[in-house]
mmCIF file with all atom_site columns, C-alpha atoms in Angstrom:
data_model
loop_
_atom_site.group_PDB
_atom_site.id
_atom_site.type_symbol
_atom_site.label_atom_id
_atom_site.label_alt_id
_atom_site.label_comp_id
_atom_site.label_asym_id
_atom_site.label_entity_id
_atom_site.label_seq_id
_atom_site.pdbx_PDB_ins_code
_atom_site.Cartn_x
_atom_site.Cartn_y
_atom_site.Cartn_z
_atom_site.occupancy
_atom_site.B_iso_or_equiv
_atom_site.pdbx_formal_charge
_atom_site.auth_seq_id
_atom_site.auth_comp_id
_atom_site.auth_asym_id
_atom_site.auth_atom_id
_atom_site.pdbx_PDB_model_num
ATOM 1   C CA . MET A 1 1   ? -91.149  75.607  -12.809 1.00 54.00 ? 151 MET A CA 1
ATOM 2   C CA . TYR A 1 2   ? -93.003  72.969  -11.491 1.00 53.00 ? 152 TYR A CA 1
ATOM 3   C CA . TYR A 1 3   ? -93.261  69.110  -11.243 1.00 50.00 ? 153 TYR A CA 1
ATOM 4   C CA . ALA A 1 4   ? -96.145  66.980  -11.973 1.00 53.00 ? 154 ALA A CA 1
ATOM 5   C CA . SER A 1 5   ? -97.217  63.129  -12.655 1.00 48.00 ? 155 SER A CA 1
ATOM 6   C CA . VAL A 1 6   ? -100.202 61.131  -13.587 1.00 46.00 ? 156 VAL A CA 1
ATOM 7   C CA . SER A 1 7   ? -102.147 59.098  -11.262 1.00 45.00 ? 157 SER A CA 1
ATOM 8   C CA . GLN A 1 8   ? -100.576 55.891  -9.929  1.00 46.00 ? 158 GLN A CA 1
ATOM 9   C CA . GLN A 1 9   ? -104.063 54.249  -11.228 1.00 48.00 ? 159 GLN A CA 1
ATOM 10  C CA . SER A 1 10  ? -103.479 54.453  -14.910 1.00 46.00 ? 160 SER A CA 1
ATOM 11  C CA . SER A 1 11  ? -101.598 51.814  -16.937 1.00 48.00 ? 161 SER A CA 1
ATOM 12  C CA . HIS A 1 12  ? -100.114 54.095  -18.972 1.00 53.00 ? 162 HIS A CA 1
ATOM 13  C CA . ILE A 1 13  ? -98.069  56.213  -16.521 1.00 64.00 ? 163 ILE A CA 1
ATOM 14  C CA . SER A 1 14  ? -97.032  60.033  -18.177 1.00 73.00 ? 164 SER A CA 1
ATOM 15  C CA . ARG A 1 15  ? -94.845  61.816  -15.354 1.00 89.00 ? 165 ARG A CA 1
ATOM 16  C CA . VAL A 1 16  ? -93.148  64.956  -16.797 1.00 92.00 ? 166 VAL A CA 1
ATOM 17  C CA . ILE A 1 17  ? -90.762  67.994  -15.487 1.00 93.00 ? 167 ILE A CA 1
ATOM 18  C CA . VAL A 1 18  ? -91.350  71.397  -16.889 1.00 95.00 ? 168 VAL A CA 1
ATOM 19  C CA . VAL A 1 19  ? -89.338  74.074  -16.177 1.00 96.00 ? 169 VAL A CA 1
ATOM 20  C CA . THR A 1 20  ? -88.499  77.397  -18.125 1.00 96.00 ? 170 THR A CA 1
ATOM 21  C CA . GLY A 1 21  ? -85.023  78.230  -19.161 1.00 96.00 ? 171 GLY A CA 1
ATOM 22  C CA . ASN A 1 22  ? -83.236  81.392  -19.524 1.00 95.00 ? 172 ASN A CA 1
ATOM 23  C CA . GLY A 1 23  ? -80.565  83.095  -21.068 1.00 94.00 ? 173 GLY A CA 1
ATOM 24  C CA . GLU A 1 24  ? -78.345  86.408  -21.593 1.00 93.00 ? 174 GLU A CA 1
ATOM 25  C CA . VAL A 1 25  ? -76.028  87.931  -23.867 1.00 92.00 ? 175 VAL A CA 1
ATOM 26  C CA . MET A 1 26  ? -74.515  91.043  -23.561 1.00 91.00 ? 176 MET A CA 1
ATOM 27  C CA . ALA A 1 27  ? -73.732  93.074  -27.342 1.00 89.00 ? 177 ALA A CA 1
ATOM 28  C CA . THR A 1 28  ? -71.953  95.921  -27.557 1.00 87.00 ? 178 THR A CA 1
ATOM 29  C CA . PRO A 1 29  ? -74.667  98.350  -29.720 1.00 89.00 ? 179 PRO A CA 1
ATOM 30  C CA . SER A 1 30  ? -73.708  99.239  -33.043 1.00 90.00 ? 180 SER A CA 1
ATOM 31  C CA . TYR A 1 31  ? -75.680  102.339 -33.982 1.00 92.00 ? 181 TYR A CA 1
ATOM 32  C CA . VAL A 1 32  ? -77.965  104.968 -32.262 1.00 92.00 ? 182 VAL A CA 1
ATOM 33  C CA . GLN A 1 33  ? -81.511  105.889 -33.343 1.00 94.00 ? 183 GLN A CA 1
ATOM 34  C CA . LEU A 1 34  ? -81.591  110.210 -32.758 1.00 95.00 ? 184 LEU A CA 1
ATOM 35  C CA . ARG A 1 35  ? -85.016  111.687 -32.168 1.00 97.00 ? 185 ARG A CA 1
ATOM 36  C CA . ILE A 1 36  ? -84.300  115.513 -32.942 1.00 97.00 ? 186 ILE A CA 1
ATOM 37  C CA . GLU A 1 37  ? -87.427  118.243 -32.607 1.00 98.00 ? 187 GLU A CA 1
ATOM 38  C CA . VAL A 1 38  ? -87.982  121.685 -33.503 1.00 98.00 ? 188 VAL A CA 1
ATOM 39  C CA . HIS A 1 39  ? -90.743  123.242 -31.882 1.00 97.00 ? 189 HIS A CA 1
ATOM 40  C CA . THR A 1 40  ? -92.032  126.951 -32.924 1.00 97.00 ? 190 THR A CA 1
ATOM 41  C CA . ARG A 1 41  ? -94.779  129.120 -31.727 1.00 96.00 ? 191 ARG A CA 1
ATOM 42  C CA . GLY A 1 42  ? -96.497  131.887 -33.590 1.00 95.00 ? 192 GLY A CA 1
ATOM 43  C CA . LYS A 1 43  ? -99.352  134.290 -34.116 1.00 94.00 ? 193 LYS A CA 1
ATOM 44  C CA . ASN A 1 44  ? -100.163 132.614 -37.460 1.00 94.00 ? 194 ASN A CA 1
ATOM 45  C CA . ALA A 1 45  ? -99.234  129.165 -38.984 1.00 95.00 ? 195 ALA A CA 1
ATOM 46  C CA . GLN A 1 46  ? -97.663  130.711 -41.501 1.00 95.00 ? 196 GLN A CA 1
ATOM 47  C CA . ASP A 1 47  ? -95.209  132.450 -39.058 1.00 95.00 ? 197 ASP A CA 1
ATOM 48  C CA . ALA A 1 48  ? -94.695  129.109 -37.250 1.00 96.00 ? 198 ALA A CA 1
ATOM 49  C CA . GLN A 1 49  ? -93.942  127.148 -40.146 1.00 97.00 ? 199 GLN A CA 1
ATOM 50  C CA . GLN A 1 50  ? -91.262  129.209 -41.588 1.00 97.00 ? 200 GLN A CA 1
ATOM 51  C CA . GLU A 1 51  ? -89.612  129.919 -38.796 1.00 97.00 ? 201 GLU A CA 1
ATOM 52  C CA . ASN A 1 52  ? -89.521  126.318 -38.075 1.00 97.00 ? 202 ASN A CA 1
ATOM 53  C CA . ALA A 1 53  ? -88.610  125.085 -41.682 1.00 97.00 ? 203 ALA A CA 1
ATOM 54  C CA . ILE A 1 54  ? -85.286  127.863 -41.299 1.00 97.00 ? 204 ILE A CA 1
ATOM 55  C CA . MET A 1 55  ? -84.163  126.099 -37.976 1.00 97.00 ? 205 MET A CA 1
ATOM 56  C CA . MET A 1 56  ? -84.623  122.420 -39.163 1.00 98.00 ? 206 MET A CA 1
ATOM 57  C CA . ASN A 1 57  ? -82.980  122.955 -42.641 1.00 98.00 ? 207 ASN A CA 1
ATOM 58  C CA . ARG A 1 58  ? -80.374  124.194 -40.467 1.00 98.00 ? 208 ARG A CA 1
ATOM 59  C CA . VAL A 1 59  ? -79.954  121.442 -38.505 1.00 98.00 ? 209 VAL A CA 1
ATOM 60  C CA . ILE A 1 60  ? -79.864  118.985 -40.845 1.00 98.00 ? 210 ILE A CA 1
ATOM 61  C CA . GLN A 1 61  ? -77.545  120.554 -42.505 1.00 98.00 ? 211 GLN A CA 1
ATOM 62  C CA . SER A 1 62  ? -75.103  120.582 -39.840 1.00 97.00 ? 212 SER A CA 1
ATOM 63  C CA . LEU A 1 63  ? -75.865  117.132 -39.386 1.00 97.00 ? 213 LEU A CA 1
ATOM 64  C CA . LEU A 1 64  ? -74.862  116.092 -42.994 1.00 97.00 ? 214 LEU A CA 1
ATOM 65  C CA . ALA A 1 65  ? -71.738  118.544 -42.689 1.00 97.00 ? 215 ALA A CA 1
ATOM 66  C CA . LEU A 1 66  ? -71.054  115.847 -39.876 1.00 96.00 ? 216 LEU A CA 1
ATOM 67  C CA . HIS A 1 67  ? -70.934  113.142 -42.440 1.00 95.00 ? 217 HIS A CA 1
ATOM 68  C CA . ILE A 1 68  ? -74.135  111.578 -41.744 1.00 96.00 ? 218 ILE A CA 1
ATOM 69  C CA . PRO A 1 69  ? -75.711  109.919 -44.618 1.00 96.00 ? 219 PRO A CA 1
ATOM 70  C CA . ARG A 1 70  ? -78.872  111.894 -46.025 1.00 96.00 ? 220 ARG A CA 1
ATOM 71  C CA . GLU A 1 71  ? -80.733  108.177 -45.846 1.00 97.00 ? 221 GLU A CA 1
ATOM 72  C CA . ASN A 1 72  ? -80.119  108.169 -42.333 1.00 97.00 ? 222 ASN A CA 1
ATOM 73  C CA . ILE A 1 73  ? -81.905  111.232 -42.196 1.00 97.00 ? 223 ILE A CA 1
ATOM 74  C CA . GLN A 1 74  ? -86.112  110.512 -41.815 1.00 97.00 ? 224 GLN A CA 1
ATOM 75  C CA . THR A 1 75  ? -88.730  113.030 -41.084 1.00 97.00 ? 225 THR A CA 1
ATOM 76  C CA . ALA A 1 76  ? -90.820  111.585 -37.705 1.00 96.00 ? 226 ALA A CA 1
ATOM 77  C CA . ILE A 1 77  ? -93.366  113.630 -37.028 1.00 96.00 ? 227 ILE A CA 1
ATOM 78  C CA . TYR A 1 78  ? -94.864  117.160 -38.706 1.00 97.00 ? 228 TYR A CA 1
ATOM 79  C CA . THR A 1 79  ? -97.345  118.873 -36.527 1.00 97.00 ? 229 THR A CA 1
ATOM 80  C CA . ILE A 1 80  ? -99.402  122.428 -36.736 1.00 97.00 ? 230 ILE A CA 1
ATOM 81  C CA . SER A 1 81  ? -101.551 122.892 -33.669 1.00 96.00 ? 231 SER A CA 1
ATOM 82  C CA . PRO A 1 82  ? -103.116 126.017 -32.215 1.00 96.00 ? 232 PRO A CA 1
ATOM 83  C CA . LEU A 1 83  ? -102.384 126.966 -28.635 1.00 95.00 ? 233 LEU A CA 1
ATOM 84  C CA . TYR A 1 84  ? -104.793 128.473 -26.241 1.00 93.00 ? 234 TYR A CA 1
ATOM 85  C CA . ASP A 1 85  ? -104.581 130.261 -22.864 1.00 91.00 ? 235 ASP A CA 1
ATOM 86  C CA . TYR A 1 86  ? -107.240 129.822 -19.616 1.00 89.00 ? 236 TYR A CA 1
ATOM 87  C CA . GLU A 1 87  ? -108.313 132.868 -18.228 1.00 87.00 ? 237 GLU A CA 1
ATOM 88  C CA . ASP A 1 88  ? -111.443 132.707 -15.560 1.00 85.00 ? 238 ASP A CA 1
ATOM 89  C CA . GLY A 1 89  ? -112.277 129.446 -17.093 1.00 84.00 ? 239 GLY A CA 1
ATOM 90  C CA . LYS A 1 90  ? -113.057 130.623 -20.474 1.00 90.00 ? 240 LYS A CA 1
ATOM 91  C CA . GLN A 1 91  ? -110.583 129.492 -23.207 1.00 91.00 ? 241 GLN A CA 1
ATOM 92  C CA . ILE A 1 92  ? -108.569 132.442 -25.388 1.00 91.00 ? 242 ILE A CA 1
ATOM 93  C CA . PHE A 1 93  ? -106.693 131.264 -28.404 1.00 93.00 ? 243 PHE A CA 1
ATOM 94  C CA . ASN A 1 94  ? -102.570 132.158 -27.848 1.00 92.00 ? 244 ASN A CA 1
ATOM 95  C CA . GLY A 1 95  ? -100.894 130.954 -31.906 1.00 95.00 ? 245 GLY A CA 1
ATOM 96  C CA . TYR A 1 96  ? -99.782  128.058 -33.157 1.00 97.00 ? 246 TYR A CA 1
ATOM 97  C CA . GLU A 1 97  ? -97.053  125.424 -32.552 1.00 97.00 ? 247 GLU A CA 1
ATOM 98  C CA . VAL A 1 98  ? -95.508  123.881 -35.047 1.00 98.00 ? 248 VAL A CA 1
ATOM 99  C CA . THR A 1 99  ? -93.825  120.714 -34.442 1.00 97.00 ? 249 THR A CA 1
ATOM 100 C CA . ASN A 1 100 ? -90.637  118.915 -36.472 1.00 98.00 ? 250 ASN A CA 1
ATOM 101 C CA . ALA A 1 101 ? -89.335  116.106 -35.464 1.00 98.00 ? 251 ALA A CA 1
ATOM 102 C CA . ILE A 1 102 ? -86.406  113.929 -37.115 1.00 98.00 ? 252 ILE A CA 1
ATOM 103 C CA . THR A 1 103 ? -85.528  110.597 -36.908 1.00 97.00 ? 253 THR A CA 1
ATOM 104 C CA . VAL A 1 104 ? -81.000  110.255 -37.238 1.00 97.00 ? 254 VAL A CA 1
ATOM 105 C CA . LYS A 1 105 ? -79.451  106.730 -37.455 1.00 96.00 ? 255 LYS A CA 1
ATOM 106 C CA . VAL A 1 106 ? -75.641  107.193 -36.577 1.00 95.00 ? 256 VAL A CA 1
ATOM 107 C CA . GLU A 1 107 ? -73.348  104.535 -36.971 1.00 93.00 ? 257 GLU A CA 1
ATOM 108 C CA . ASP A 1 108 ? -70.811  106.107 -34.996 1.00 91.00 ? 258 ASP A CA 1
ATOM 109 C CA . THR A 1 109 ? -72.062  105.860 -31.356 1.00 87.00 ? 259 THR A CA 1
ATOM 110 C CA . SER A 1 110 ? -68.598  107.588 -29.891 1.00 86.00 ? 260 SER A CA 1
ATOM 111 C CA . GLN A 1 111 ? -70.346  110.945 -31.874 1.00 90.00 ? 261 GLN A CA 1
ATOM 112 C CA . ILE A 1 112 ? -73.318  111.260 -29.957 1.00 91.00 ? 262 ILE A CA 1
ATOM 113 C CA . GLY A 1 113 ? -72.580  113.527 -27.584 1.00 91.00 ? 263 GLY A CA 1
ATOM 114 C CA . LYS A 1 114 ? -71.567  116.031 -30.295 1.00 93.00 ? 264 LYS A CA 1
ATOM 115 C CA . ILE A 1 115 ? -74.033  115.185 -32.936 1.00 95.00 ? 265 ILE A CA 1
ATOM 116 C CA . ILE A 1 116 ? -76.288  116.400 -29.833 1.00 95.00 ? 266 ILE A CA 1
ATOM 117 C CA . ASP A 1 117 ? -74.264  119.340 -29.260 1.00 95.00 ? 267 ASP A CA 1
ATOM 118 C CA . THR A 1 118 ? -74.305  120.382 -33.126 1.00 96.00 ? 268 THR A CA 1
ATOM 119 C CA . ALA A 1 119 ? -77.981  120.121 -33.148 1.00 97.00 ? 269 ALA A CA 1
ATOM 120 C CA . VAL A 1 120 ? -79.096  122.168 -30.850 1.00 96.00 ? 270 VAL A CA 1
ATOM 121 C CA . ASP A 1 121 ? -76.500  125.007 -31.234 1.00 96.00 ? 271 ASP A CA 1
ATOM 122 C CA . ASN A 1 122 ? -78.791  125.141 -35.012 1.00 97.00 ? 272 ASN A CA 1
ATOM 123 C CA . GLY A 1 123 ? -81.432  124.976 -33.502 1.00 96.00 ? 273 GLY A CA 1
ATOM 124 C CA . ALA A 1 124 ? -83.207  121.765 -32.290 1.00 97.00 ? 274 ALA A CA 1
ATOM 125 C CA . ASN A 1 125 ? -84.882  122.199 -28.676 1.00 95.00 ? 275 ASN A CA 1
ATOM 126 C CA . ARG A 1 126 ? -85.548  119.031 -28.317 1.00 94.00 ? 276 ARG A CA 1
ATOM 127 C CA . ILE A 1 127 ? -83.783  115.457 -28.046 1.00 94.00 ? 277 ILE A CA 1
ATOM 128 C CA . SER A 1 128 ? -86.570  112.751 -27.471 1.00 90.00 ? 278 SER A CA 1
ATOM 129 C CA . SER A 1 129 ? -85.269  109.912 -27.804 1.00 88.00 ? 279 SER A CA 1
ATOM 130 C CA . ILE A 1 130 ? -81.950  107.725 -28.097 1.00 90.00 ? 280 ILE A CA 1
ATOM 131 C CA . GLN A 1 131 ? -82.223  104.693 -28.476 1.00 89.00 ? 281 GLN A CA 1
ATOM 132 C CA . PHE A 1 132 ? -79.169  101.935 -28.842 1.00 89.00 ? 282 PHE A CA 1
ATOM 133 C CA . ASP A 1 133 ? -79.308  98.930  -30.960 1.00 88.00 ? 283 ASP A CA 1
ATOM 134 C CA . ILE A 1 134 ? -77.302  96.207  -33.066 1.00 90.00 ? 284 ILE A CA 1
ATOM 135 C CA . ASP A 1 135 ? -77.246  95.302  -36.364 1.00 88.00 ? 285 ASP A CA 1
ATOM 136 C CA . ASN A 1 136 ? -76.472  91.355  -35.873 1.00 86.00 ? 286 ASN A CA 1
ATOM 137 C CA . ALA A 1 137 ? -79.328  90.833  -33.309 1.00 87.00 ? 287 ALA A CA 1
ATOM 138 C CA . ASP A 1 138 ? -80.508  87.653  -34.305 1.00 89.00 ? 288 ASP A CA 1
ATOM 139 C CA . ALA A 1 139 ? -76.950  85.947  -33.936 1.00 92.00 ? 289 ALA A CA 1
ATOM 140 C CA . TYR A 1 140 ? -77.100  87.534  -30.397 1.00 92.00 ? 290 TYR A CA 1
ATOM 141 C CA . TYR A 1 141 ? -80.516  85.858  -29.809 1.00 92.00 ? 291 TYR A CA 1
ATOM 142 C CA . GLN A 1 142 ? -78.896  82.344  -30.929 1.00 93.00 ? 292 GLN A CA 1
ATOM 143 C CA . GLN A 1 143 ? -76.481  82.622  -28.687 1.00 95.00 ? 293 GLN A CA 1
ATOM 144 C CA . ALA A 1 144 ? -78.800  83.625  -25.733 1.00 93.00 ? 294 ALA A CA 1
ATOM 145 C CA . LEU A 1 145 ? -81.353  80.851  -27.261 1.00 94.00 ? 295 LEU A CA 1
ATOM 146 C CA . SER A 1 146 ? -78.213  78.529  -26.782 1.00 96.00 ? 296 SER A CA 1
ATOM 147 C CA . LEU A 1 147 ? -77.822  79.080  -23.044 1.00 97.00 ? 297 LEU A CA 1
ATOM 148 C CA . ALA A 1 148 ? -81.545  79.317  -22.275 1.00 96.00 ? 298 ALA A CA 1
ATOM 149 C CA . LEU A 1 149 ? -81.866  75.678  -23.663 1.00 96.00 ? 299 LEU A CA 1
ATOM 150 C CA . HIS A 1 150 ? -79.237  74.330  -21.113 1.00 96.00 ? 300 HIS A CA 1
ATOM 151 C CA . ASN A 1 151 ? -80.397  76.490  -18.416 1.00 97.00 ? 301 ASN A CA 1
ATOM 152 C CA . ALA A 1 152 ? -83.411  74.415  -18.486 1.00 96.00 ? 302 ALA A CA 1
ATOM 153 C CA . GLN A 1 153 ? -82.006  71.328  -19.144 1.00 96.00 ? 303 GLN A CA 1
ATOM 154 C CA . MET A 1 154 ? -79.690  72.106  -15.631 1.00 95.00 ? 304 MET A CA 1
ATOM 155 C CA . LYS A 1 155 ? -82.784  72.999  -13.514 1.00 96.00 ? 305 LYS A CA 1
ATOM 156 C CA . ALA A 1 156 ? -84.479  69.668  -14.623 1.00 95.00 ? 306 ALA A CA 1
ATOM 157 C CA . LYS A 1 157 ? -81.152  67.597  -13.733 1.00 94.00 ? 307 LYS A CA 1
ATOM 158 C CA . THR A 1 158 ? -81.916  69.610  -10.712 1.00 95.00 ? 308 THR A CA 1
ATOM 159 C CA . ILE A 1 159 ? -84.726  68.599  -9.601  1.00 93.00 ? 309 ILE A CA 1
ATOM 160 C CA . ALA A 1 160 ? -84.695  65.245  -10.779 1.00 93.00 ? 310 ALA A CA 1
ATOM 161 C CA . GLU A 1 161 ? -81.528  64.361  -8.610  1.00 93.00 ? 311 GLU A CA 1
ATOM 162 C CA . THR A 1 162 ? -83.204  66.734  -5.820  1.00 94.00 ? 312 THR A CA 1
ATOM 163 C CA . MET A 1 163 ? -85.878  64.059  -5.958  1.00 91.00 ? 313 MET A CA 1
ATOM 164 C CA . HIS A 1 164 ? -84.461  60.763  -7.305  1.00 92.00 ? 314 HIS A CA 1
ATOM 165 C CA . LEU A 1 165 ? -86.317  60.574  -10.144 1.00 90.00 ? 315 LEU A CA 1
ATOM 166 C CA . PRO A 1 166 ? -85.083  58.616  -13.355 1.00 89.00 ? 316 PRO A CA 1
ATOM 167 C CA . ILE A 1 167 ? -84.998  61.527  -16.050 1.00 85.00 ? 317 ILE A CA 1
ATOM 168 C CA . GLN A 1 168 ? -84.563  61.555  -19.446 1.00 84.00 ? 318 GLN A CA 1
ATOM 169 C CA . LEU A 1 169 ? -82.610  64.574  -20.345 1.00 82.00 ? 319 LEU A CA 1
ATOM 170 C CA . GLN A 1 170 ? -84.053  64.740  -24.131 1.00 87.00 ? 320 GLN A CA 1
ATOM 171 C CA . PRO A 1 171 ? -86.827  67.031  -23.848 1.00 92.00 ? 321 PRO A CA 1
ATOM 172 C CA . ILE A 1 172 ? -90.136  66.010  -25.125 1.00 92.00 ? 322 ILE A CA 1
ATOM 173 C CA . GLU A 1 173 ? -91.594  69.181  -25.780 1.00 94.00 ? 323 GLU A CA 1
ATOM 174 C CA . ILE A 1 174 ? -89.721  72.671  -25.821 1.00 94.00 ? 324 ILE A CA 1
ATOM 175 C CA . VAL A 1 175 ? -91.433  76.245  -26.704 1.00 95.00 ? 325 VAL A CA 1
ATOM 176 C CA . GLU A 1 176 ? -89.903  79.248  -27.113 1.00 93.00 ? 326 GLU A CA 1
ATOM 177 C CA . GLU A 1 177 ? -90.875  82.491  -25.530 1.00 88.00 ? 327 GLU A CA 1
ATOM 178 C CA . HIS A 1 178 ? -88.674  84.954  -25.779 1.00 60.00 ? 328 HIS A CA 1
ATOM 179 C CA . LYS A 1 179 ? -88.612  89.097  -25.527 1.00 60.00 ? 329 LYS A CA 1
ATOM 180 C CA . SER A 1 180 ? -85.285  90.729  -26.281 1.00 54.00 ? 330 SER A CA 1
ATOM 181 C CA . ARG A 1 181 ? -85.206  94.967  -25.745 1.00 56.00 ? 331 ARG A CA 1
ATOM 182 C CA . PRO A 1 182 ? -83.185  97.406  -26.011 1.00 46.00 ? 332 PRO A CA 1
ATOM 183 C CA . VAL A 1 183 ? -81.478  99.549  -24.111 1.00 44.00 ? 333 VAL A CA 1
ATOM 184 C CA . LEU A 1 184 ? -83.385  102.877 -24.780 1.00 42.00 ? 334 LEU A CA 1
ATOM 185 C CA . TYR A 1 185 ? -82.349  106.346 -23.315 1.00 38.00 ? 335 TYR A CA 1
ATOM 186 C CA . ARG A 1 186 ? -84.348  109.638 -23.052 1.00 39.00 ? 336 ARG A CA 1
ATOM 187 C CA . SER A 1 187 ? -82.977  113.042 -22.504 1.00 38.00 ? 337 SER A CA 1
ATOM 188 C CA . MET A 1 188 ? -83.530  116.735 -22.665 1.00 38.00 ? 338 MET A CA 1
ATOM 189 C CA . ALA A 1 189 ? -80.343  117.947 -24.734 1.00 37.00 ? 339 ALA A CA 1
ATOM 190 C CA . MET A 1 190 ? -79.775  121.253 -23.489 1.00 37.00 ? 340 MET A CA 1
ATOM 191 C CA . THR A 1 191 ? -76.102  122.010 -23.192 1.00 38.00 ? 341 THR A CA 1
ATOM 192 C CA . ASP A 1 192 ? -73.207  124.135 -22.729 1.00 40.00 ? 342 ASP A CA 1
ATOM 193 C CA . SER A 1 193 ? -72.044  123.892 -26.095 1.00 42.00 ? 343 SER A CA 1
ATOM 194 C CA . ALA A 1 194 ? -68.550  124.449 -24.569 1.00 48.00 ? 344 ALA A CA 1
ATOM 195 C CA . ILE A 1 195 ? -68.646  121.333 -22.831 1.00 57.00 ? 345 ILE A CA 1
ATOM 196 C CA . SER A 1 196 ? -69.833  117.912 -25.057 1.00 66.00 ? 346 SER A CA 1
ATOM 197 C CA . THR A 1 197 ? -72.734  116.361 -24.298 1.00 73.00 ? 347 THR A CA 1
ATOM 198 C CA . PRO A 1 198 ? -71.994  113.020 -21.465 1.00 73.00 ? 348 PRO A CA 1
ATOM 199 C CA . ILE A 1 199 ? -73.968  109.950 -23.311 1.00 74.00 ? 349 ILE A CA 1
ATOM 200 C CA . GLU A 1 200 ? -73.298  106.382 -22.086 1.00 71.00 ? 350 GLU A CA 1
ATOM 201 C CA . GLN A 1 201 ? -73.707  103.837 -24.449 1.00 69.00 ? 351 GLN A CA 1
ATOM 202 C CA . GLY A 1 202 ? -73.606  100.836 -22.128 1.00 76.00 ? 352 GLY A CA 1
ATOM 203 C CA . GLN A 1 203 ? -74.484  97.280  -23.261 1.00 83.00 ? 353 GLN A CA 1
ATOM 204 C CA . ILE A 1 204 ? -77.347  95.981  -24.872 1.00 87.00 ? 354 ILE A CA 1
ATOM 205 C CA . ALA A 1 205 ? -78.789  92.521  -23.296 1.00 88.00 ? 355 ALA A CA 1
ATOM 206 C CA . VAL A 1 206 ? -80.734  90.292  -25.497 1.00 89.00 ? 356 VAL A CA 1
ATOM 207 C CA . HIS A 1 207 ? -83.297  87.759  -23.723 1.00 91.00 ? 357 HIS A CA 1
ATOM 208 C CA . ALA A 1 208 ? -84.194  84.644  -24.514 1.00 93.00 ? 358 ALA A CA 1
ATOM 209 C CA . THR A 1 209 ? -86.702  82.048  -22.653 1.00 95.00 ? 359 THR A CA 1
ATOM 210 C CA . VAL A 1 210 ? -87.822  78.581  -23.143 1.00 96.00 ? 360 VAL A CA 1
ATOM 211 C CA . ARG A 1 211 ? -90.173  76.266  -21.302 1.00 96.00 ? 361 ARG A CA 1
ATOM 212 C CA . VAL A 1 212 ? -89.226  72.391  -22.031 1.00 96.00 ? 362 VAL A CA 1
ATOM 213 C CA . LYS A 1 213 ? -90.797  69.627  -21.120 1.00 95.00 ? 363 LYS A CA 1
ATOM 214 C CA . PHE A 1 214 ? -88.455  66.686  -19.653 1.00 94.00 ? 364 PHE A CA 1
ATOM 215 C CA . GLN A 1 215 ? -89.988  62.878  -19.171 1.00 91.00 ? 365 GLN A CA 1
ATOM 216 C CA . TYR A 1 216 ? -89.016  60.616  -15.999 1.00 88.00 ? 366 TYR A CA 1
#
């Protein structure tokens, strides 16, 4: 925040206080996006592809059996890459790696551990992303924005009272400057199938920031 005034020599003195207001609202996640991957290797691309296809199809079928809608399952990445080893400074070809990654939207967040375990049991060998989010993010943001405006007004009032300034609490300029980031969890899901993988969803903090100018 800063306090500024124009030279007293001006016949029309314009004096302002500019403050930054912040607001935050906590929200419970309404769904989660999982990124589930199957990595396979083979001496030739066809073998790696075939093994990968069998494993990924098994993973997808196991997710469908958990009543995840097919439209909530989407391919994110499919790559075929050559593998090389290095011996005595020489590059030696060592087959191919196939990566097939899918994103899965899960609306029942209490089932995340079970879904991860099921995917791993059926062939998935990497869970590269777990991202919680909310459906009605804009409603939470509007609440945070209101808090940010009140916060800016209180800051300006405190400055004015401390400096004994006759401030007008009706803003002459409001600039919205916000960044709202969901809570993000990343994990490697390698677990004993007899114990459900513990996933803590926590809460999502929705932030709003405004820069407000007041005249006095």
